[in-house]
Structures are given as structure tokens and as C-alpha cells.
PDB file of C-alpha atoms in Angstrom:
ATOM      1  CA  MET A   1     -58.282  12.990 -57.981  1.00 64.00           C
ATOM      2  CA  LEU A   2     -59.124   9.420 -57.165  1.00 64.00           C
ATOM      3  CA  ASN A   3     -62.715  10.230 -58.007  1.00 68.00           C
ATOM      4  CA  ALA A   4     -61.662  11.472 -61.409  1.00 69.00           C
ATOM      5  CA  LEU A   5     -59.650   8.311 -62.051  1.00 61.00           C
ATOM      6  CA  VAL A   6     -62.519   6.032 -61.072  1.00 58.00           C
ATOM      7  CA  THR A   7     -65.000   7.942 -63.162  1.00 65.00           C
ATOM      8  CA  ASN A   8     -62.578   7.952 -66.076  1.00 61.00           C
ATOM      9  CA  LEU A   9     -62.129   4.221 -65.921  1.00 55.00           C
ATOM     10  CA  ALA A  10     -65.821   3.659 -65.522  1.00 55.00           C
ATOM     11  CA  ALA A  11     -66.393   5.685 -68.627  1.00 56.00           C
ATOM     12  CA  GLU A  12     -64.003   3.537 -70.654  1.00 58.00           C
ATOM     13  CA  GLY A  13     -65.840   0.457 -69.638  1.00 52.00           C
ATOM     14  CA  GLU A  14     -63.073  -1.393 -67.864  1.00 56.00           C
ATOM     15  CA  THR A  15     -63.983  -3.016 -64.640  1.00 62.00           C
ATOM     16  CA  HIS A  16     -60.438  -3.359 -63.399  1.00 66.00           C
ATOM     17  CA  ASN A  17     -59.854  -2.279 -59.809  1.00 72.00           C
ATOM     18  CA  PRO A  18     -57.088   0.312 -59.664  1.00 72.00           C
ATOM     19  CA  LEU A  19     -55.986  -0.824 -56.203  1.00 80.00           C
ATOM     20  CA  ILE A  20     -54.980  -4.324 -57.368  1.00 83.00           C
ATOM     21  CA  PRO A  21     -51.808  -4.439 -59.500  1.00 83.00           C
ATOM     22  CA  ALA A  22     -51.577  -6.322 -62.765  1.00 83.00           C
ATOM     23  CA  TRP A  23     -50.522 -10.009 -62.721  1.00 86.00           C
ATOM     24  CA  TYR A  24     -47.134  -9.388 -64.433  1.00 89.00           C
ATOM     25  CA  ASP A  25     -46.283  -6.791 -61.756  1.00 89.00           C
ATOM     26  CA  ILE A  26     -47.014  -9.307 -59.048  1.00 89.00           C
ATOM     27  CA  ILE A  27     -44.813 -11.990 -60.690  1.00 94.00           C
ATOM     28  CA  TRP A  28     -41.833  -9.679 -61.283  1.00 94.00           C
ATOM     29  CA  SER A  29     -42.148  -8.205 -57.792  1.00 93.00           C
ATOM     30  CA  GLY A  30     -42.311 -11.690 -56.274  1.00 93.00           C
ATOM     31  CA  LEU A  31     -39.292 -12.814 -58.268  1.00 96.00           C
ATOM     32  CA  TRP A  32     -37.175  -9.838 -57.215  1.00 95.00           C
ATOM     33  CA  PHE A  33     -38.408 -10.285 -53.634  1.00 95.00           C
ATOM     34  CA  LEU A  34     -37.157 -13.906 -53.684  1.00 95.00           C
ATOM     35  CA  VAL A  35     -33.765 -12.831 -55.147  1.00 95.00           C
ATOM     36  CA  ILE A  36     -33.343 -10.149 -52.516  1.00 93.00           C
ATOM     37  CA  LEU A  37     -34.501 -12.565 -49.810  1.00 94.00           C
ATOM     38  CA  VAL A  38     -31.920 -15.198 -50.892  1.00 94.00           C
ATOM     39  CA  VAL A  39     -29.119 -12.595 -51.043  1.00 92.00           C
ATOM     40  CA  VAL A  40     -30.047 -11.275 -47.607  1.00 90.00           C
ATOM     41  CA  TRP A  41     -30.407 -14.826 -46.243  1.00 92.00           C
ATOM     42  CA  LYS A  42     -27.105 -16.117 -47.659  1.00 94.00           C
ATOM     43  CA  VAL A  43     -24.861 -13.032 -47.546  1.00 92.00           C
ATOM     44  CA  ALA A  44     -26.091 -10.266 -45.280  1.00 89.00           C
ATOM     45  CA  LEU A  45     -27.663 -12.326 -42.485  1.00 91.00           C
ATOM     46  CA  PRO A  46     -24.497 -14.446 -41.779  1.00 93.00           C
ATOM     47  CA  LYS A  47     -22.335 -11.311 -41.752  1.00 92.00           C
ATOM     48  CA  PHE A  48     -24.822  -9.540 -39.496  1.00 91.00           C
ATOM     49  CA  THR A  49     -25.010 -12.591 -37.206  1.00 93.00           C
ATOM     50  CA  ALA A  50     -21.215 -12.874 -37.101  1.00 93.00           C
ATOM     51  CA  MET A  51     -20.920  -9.177 -36.245  1.00 93.00           C
ATOM     52  CA  LEU A  52     -23.519  -9.540 -33.481  1.00 92.00           C
ATOM     53  CA  ASP A  53     -21.749 -12.648 -32.134  1.00 93.00           C
ATOM     54  CA  LYS A  54     -18.417 -10.800 -32.193  1.00 94.00           C
ATOM     55  CA  ARG A  55     -19.917  -7.832 -30.346  1.00 93.00           C
ATOM     56  CA  SER A  56     -21.613 -10.136 -27.860  1.00 92.00           C
ATOM     57  CA  ALA A  57     -18.317 -11.957 -27.193  1.00 92.00           C
ATOM     58  CA  ALA A  58     -16.486  -8.645 -26.831  1.00 91.00           C
ATOM     59  CA  ILE A  59     -19.100  -7.352 -24.410  1.00 92.00           C
ATOM     60  CA  GLU A  60     -18.993 -10.590 -22.402  1.00 92.00           C
ATOM     61  CA  GLY A  61     -15.180 -10.468 -22.407  1.00 89.00           C
ATOM     62  CA  ASN A  62     -15.217  -6.865 -21.269  1.00 91.00           C
ATOM     63  CA  ILE A  63     -17.705  -7.717 -18.544  1.00 92.00           C
ATOM     64  CA  ALA A  64     -15.458 -10.587 -17.411  1.00 91.00           C
ATOM     65  CA  LYS A  65     -12.427  -8.292 -17.472  1.00 91.00           C
ATOM     66  CA  ALA A  66     -14.341  -5.638 -15.537  1.00 90.00           C
ATOM     67  CA  ASP A  67     -15.403  -8.227 -12.943  1.00 91.00           C
ATOM     68  CA  GLU A  68     -11.805  -9.429 -12.620  1.00 93.00           C
ATOM     69  CA  ALA A  69     -10.536  -5.848 -12.368  1.00 92.00           C
ATOM     70  CA  GLN A  70     -13.150  -5.119  -9.718  1.00 93.00           C
ATOM     71  CA  LYS A  71     -12.096  -8.207  -7.747  1.00 94.00           C
ATOM     72  CA  GLN A  72      -8.453  -7.155  -8.023  1.00 94.00           C
ATOM     73  CA  ALA A  73      -9.339  -3.615  -6.947  1.00 92.00           C
ATOM     74  CA  GLU A  74     -11.256  -4.938  -3.942  1.00 94.00           C
ATOM     75  CA  ALA A  75      -8.345  -7.220  -3.039  1.00 93.00           C
ATOM     76  CA  ALA A  76      -5.924  -4.299  -3.404  1.00 93.00           C
ATOM     77  CA  LEU A  77      -8.188  -2.126  -1.249  1.00 94.00           C
ATOM     78  CA  GLU A  78      -8.335  -4.800   1.429  1.00 95.00           C
ATOM     79  CA  GLU A  79      -4.550  -5.182   1.295  1.00 94.00           C
ATOM     80  CA  TYR A  80      -4.104  -1.412   1.475  1.00 94.00           C
ATOM     81  CA  THR A  81      -6.506  -1.193   4.418  1.00 94.00           C
ATOM     82  CA  ARG A  82      -4.654  -4.012   6.187  1.00 95.00           C
ATOM     83  CA  GLN A  83      -1.269  -2.383   5.564  1.00 95.00           C
ATOM     84  CA  LEU A  84      -2.619   0.970   6.717  1.00 94.00           C
ATOM     85  CA  ALA A  85      -3.896  -0.598   9.939  1.00 93.00           C
ATOM     86  CA  GLU A  86      -0.519  -2.294  10.474  1.00 94.00           C
ATOM     87  CA  ALA A  87       1.294   0.971   9.795  1.00 93.00           C
ATOM     88  CA  ARG A  88      -0.905   2.803  12.287  1.00 94.00           C
ATOM     89  CA  THR A  89      -0.298   0.120  14.891  1.00 95.00           C
ATOM     90  CA  GLU A  90       3.442   0.232  14.231  1.00 94.00           C
ATOM     91  CA  ALA A  91       3.426   4.036  14.397  1.00 93.00           C
ATOM     92  CA  GLY A  92       1.648   3.839  17.771  1.00 93.00           C
ATOM     93  CA  GLU A  93       4.232   1.378  19.042  1.00 94.00           C
ATOM     94  CA  ILE A  94       7.057   3.595  17.808  1.00 94.00           C
ATOM     95  CA  ARG A  95       5.478   6.622  19.512  1.00 94.00           C
ATOM     96  CA  GLU A  96       5.152   4.698  22.775  1.00 94.00           C
ATOM     97  CA  ALA A  97       8.752   3.486  22.529  1.00 92.00           C
ATOM     98  CA  ALA A  98       9.885   7.047  21.805  1.00 91.00           C
ATOM     99  CA  ARG A  99       7.948   8.314  24.836  1.00 94.00           C
ATOM    100  CA  GLU A 100       9.525   5.660  27.014  1.00 93.00           C
ATOM    101  CA  ASP A 101      12.972   6.456  25.617  1.00 92.00           C
ATOM    102  CA  GLY A 102      12.294  10.145  26.183  1.00 91.00           C
ATOM    103  CA  LYS A 103      11.297   9.471  29.785  1.00 92.00           C
ATOM    104  CA  LYS A 104      14.446   7.383  30.282  1.00 93.00           C
ATOM    105  CA  ILE A 105      16.622  10.068  28.721  1.00 93.00           C
ATOM    106  CA  VAL A 106      15.021  12.781  30.877  1.00 92.00           C
ATOM    107  CA  SER A 107      15.408  10.600  33.972  1.00 92.00           C
ATOM    108  CA  GLU A 108      19.048   9.852  33.140  1.00 91.00           C
ATOM    109  CA  ALA A 109      19.679  13.533  32.435  1.00 89.00           C
ATOM    110  CA  LYS A 110      18.090  14.488  35.773  1.00 91.00           C
ATOM    111  CA  ASP A 111      20.175  11.878  37.585  1.00 92.00           C
ATOM    112  CA  ALA A 112      23.320  13.031  35.805  1.00 90.00           C
ATOM    113  CA  ALA A 113      22.491  16.659  36.558  1.00 89.00           C
ATOM    114  CA  SER A 114      21.808  15.828  40.216  1.00 91.00           C
ATOM    115  CA  SER A 115      25.055  13.923  40.588  1.00 92.00           C
ATOM    116  CA  GLU A 116      26.956  16.671  38.755  1.00 91.00           C
ATOM    117  CA  ALA A 117      25.311  19.291  40.981  1.00 90.00           C
ATOM    118  CA  ALA A 118      26.211  17.251  44.077  1.00 91.00           C
ATOM    119  CA  ARG A 119      29.802  16.905  42.844  1.00 92.00           C
ATOM    120  CA  ILE A 120      30.040  20.628  42.084  1.00 92.00           C
ATOM    121  CA  THR A 121      28.513  21.454  45.465  1.00 92.00           C
ATOM    122  CA  ALA A 122      30.951  19.145  47.258  1.00 90.00           C
ATOM    123  CA  THR A 123      33.868  20.628  45.315  1.00 92.00           C
ATOM    124  CA  ALA A 124      32.643  24.120  46.126  1.00 89.00           C
ATOM    125  CA  HIS A 125      32.300  23.266  49.839  1.00 91.00           C
ATOM    126  CA  THR A 126      35.820  21.790  49.831  1.00 92.00           C
ATOM    127  CA  GLN A 127      37.203  24.819  48.042  1.00 91.00           C
ATOM    128  CA  ILE A 128      35.357  27.196  50.383  1.00 91.00           C
ATOM    129  CA  GLU A 129      36.654  25.289  53.404  1.00 89.00           C
ATOM    130  CA  ALA A 130      40.220  25.411  52.017  1.00 88.00           C
ATOM    131  CA  GLU A 131      39.919  29.134  51.314  1.00 89.00           C
ATOM    132  CA  ARG A 132      38.435  29.651  54.782  1.00 84.00           C
ATOM    133  CA  GLN A 133      41.355  27.787  56.349  1.00 84.00           C
ATOM    134  CA  THR A 134      43.803  29.810  54.237  1.00 87.00           C
ATOM    135  CA  ALA A 135      42.078  33.044  55.223  1.00 82.00           C
ATOM    136  CA  LEU A 136      42.033  31.965  58.882  1.00 78.00           C
ATOM    137  CA  VAL A 137      45.757  31.189  58.833  1.00 78.00           C
ATOM    138  CA  SER A 138      46.483  34.450  57.045  1.00 82.00           C
ATOM    139  CA  LEU A 139      44.244  36.357  59.451  1.00 78.00           C
ATOM    140  CA  ARG A 140      45.903  34.731  62.464  1.00 73.00           C
ATOM    141  CA  SER A 141      49.296  35.661  61.235  1.00 75.00           C
ATOM    142  CA  GLU A 142      48.235  39.255  60.516  1.00 78.00           C
ATOM    143  CA  VAL A 143      46.314  39.589  63.775  1.00 74.00           C
ATOM    144  CA  GLY A 144      49.268  38.039  65.616  1.00 71.00           C
ATOM    145  CA  SER A 145      51.761  40.483  64.153  1.00 73.00           C
ATOM    146  CA  LEU A 146      49.400  43.399  64.825  1.00 75.00           C
ATOM    147  CA  ALA A 147      48.822  42.186  68.365  1.00 71.00           C
ATOM    148  CA  ILE A 148      52.554  41.855  68.967  1.00 70.00           C
ATOM    149  CA  ASP A 149      53.154  45.329  67.573  1.00 71.00           C
ATOM    150  CA  LEU A 150      50.364  46.756  69.718  1.00 72.00           C
ATOM    151  CA  ALA A 151      51.492  44.875  72.791  1.00 67.00           C
ATOM    152  CA  GLY A 152      55.051  46.069  72.208  1.00 66.00           C
ATOM    153  CA  GLY A 153      53.756  49.612  71.912  1.00 65.00           C
ATOM    154  CA  VAL A 154      51.737  49.279  75.134  1.00 62.00           C
ATOM    155  CA  VAL A 155      54.524  47.602  77.103  1.00 58.00           C
ATOM    156  CA  GLY A 156      57.163  49.724  75.580  1.00 52.00           C
ATOM    157  CA  GLU A 157      59.505  46.994  74.493  1.00 55.00           C
ATOM    158  CA  THR A 158      59.779  44.768  71.513  1.00 57.00           C
ATOM    159  CA  LEU A 159      58.687  41.239  71.781  1.00 57.00           C
ATOM    160  CA  SER A 160      61.259  39.494  69.692  1.00 58.00           C
ATOM    161  CA  ASP A 161      60.822  35.978  70.914  1.00 60.00           C
ATOM    162  CA  ASP A 162      58.796  34.348  68.159  1.00 63.00           C
ATOM    163  CA  ALA A 163      57.821  31.283  70.151  1.00 66.00           C
ATOM    164  CA  ARG A 164      56.471  33.329  72.991  1.00 65.00           C
ATOM    165  CA  ALA A 165      54.757  35.762  70.664  1.00 65.00           C
ATOM    166  CA  THR A 166      53.106  32.921  68.769  1.00 69.00           C
ATOM    167  CA  ALA A 167      51.889  31.345  71.997  1.00 71.00           C
ATOM    168  CA  VAL A 168      50.403  34.660  73.156  1.00 68.00           C
ATOM    169  CA  VAL A 169      48.652  35.190  69.809  1.00 68.00           C
ATOM    170  CA  ASP A 170      47.286  31.662  69.750  1.00 73.00           C
ATOM    171  CA  ARG A 171      45.909  31.977  73.257  1.00 76.00           C
ATOM    172  CA  PHE A 172      44.367  35.348  72.409  1.00 72.00           C
ATOM    173  CA  LEU A 173      42.655  33.971  69.296  1.00 73.00           C
ATOM    174  CA  ALA A 174      41.459  30.871  71.141  1.00 78.00           C
ATOM    175  CA  ASP A 175      39.907  33.106  73.763  1.00 77.00           C
ATOM    176  CA  LEU A 176      38.330  35.211  71.017  1.00 72.00           C
ATOM    177  CA  GLU A 177      36.846  32.134  69.318  1.00 77.00           C
ATOM    178  CA  ALA A 178      35.527  30.810  72.601  1.00 79.00           C
ATOM    179  CA  SER A 179      33.803  34.111  73.329  1.00 77.00           C
ATOM    180  CA  GLU A 180      32.211  34.064  69.833  1.00 73.00           C
ATOM    181  CA  LYS A 181      30.900  30.519  70.331  1.00 76.00           C
ATOM    182  CA  ALA A 182      29.466  31.435  73.724  1.00 78.00           C
ATOM    183  CA  ALA A 183      27.706  34.473  72.233  1.00 74.00           C
ATOM    184  CA  GLN A 184      25.930  32.379  69.661  1.00 67.00           C
TER     185      GLN A 184
END
């Protein structure tokens, strides 16, 4: 196609180069280029620069805020770590105090139980001794009356003298106790 255009122009006798525009096109294009350049330079470029400055300031402000937030977060983390360490230390101290209190309570309970057991044992021994004495007195009286009845049956007469009968029974029981102690 370009070949046809060149040959067509060559046939007409013009020597004008088709790649170079006409002088009036160059002038009008240059004029409109200058108008557009002035409009861009005076209107669009300041707005574009202002928008870029605004974005740059916002980005710098956000970076500053992020740095400040990061510093605050690090400070909060350090504070939290410190408080956590203090809480752990305090918890350990509380556990140790509780163990000591527990040991004291157990010791006091053991002492109280031992003293209570000793008191109960002493009371039981006293009660047993009292019951033994009561049983011994009762047994003496029963054995004495049986012995008097048996002796009266053997002798054939009634032993009515209480003082004499009591003396005989006491001597008999004393002899019986003495023989038991000698056997052991």
C-alpha cells in the first residue's frame, strides 16, 4: 500500500515526502501542545503534587503511628512479662506458706490427737480401776456371804456375828490373794 502511494505521488510529479507533515499541521499541533502543556502545568500538576504530598504525609503519619503502637505494645509486653513473673513468684510464696501452714496444722492436729488420746486413755484407766474396785468389793461381799453360808453348813450352825464373819472372810481373801501373787 505504501508502494502504491509513493508511486502515485511520483506519477503526479510532487516531490513531497509523505512522512513529513505539512507546515500548518505542525503549527496547529504545536499550539495545542503548548495549551495542553500550560493546563497540565498550572492545573493538573499542582493537584497531582498536592495529592502525592497528602499521601506521603499520611503514609509517614501512619508509619509514625505504627512505630508508636509497636513501642507501646513492646512496653505492654514487658510490663505483662514483669507482672507474670511477679505473680509466679507470689504464687510460689503462697504455696510455700500454705505448705508450712499445712504442716503446722497437721502437727497441731497430731499433738491435739495425742493429748486427747492420752486423756481418754487416762480416763479409761481410771474408770477401769474404779470398776475393778467396785467389782472387787462386790465380789468380796458375795464371796464372804457364800463362805459364811458354806462354813455354817459345814459347822452346822449359823454364824450370825457380822464382825467375826467379816474378819474371817477378809483373812480368807487375803490368803487367796497372797497365794495368787506367789503363783505368778
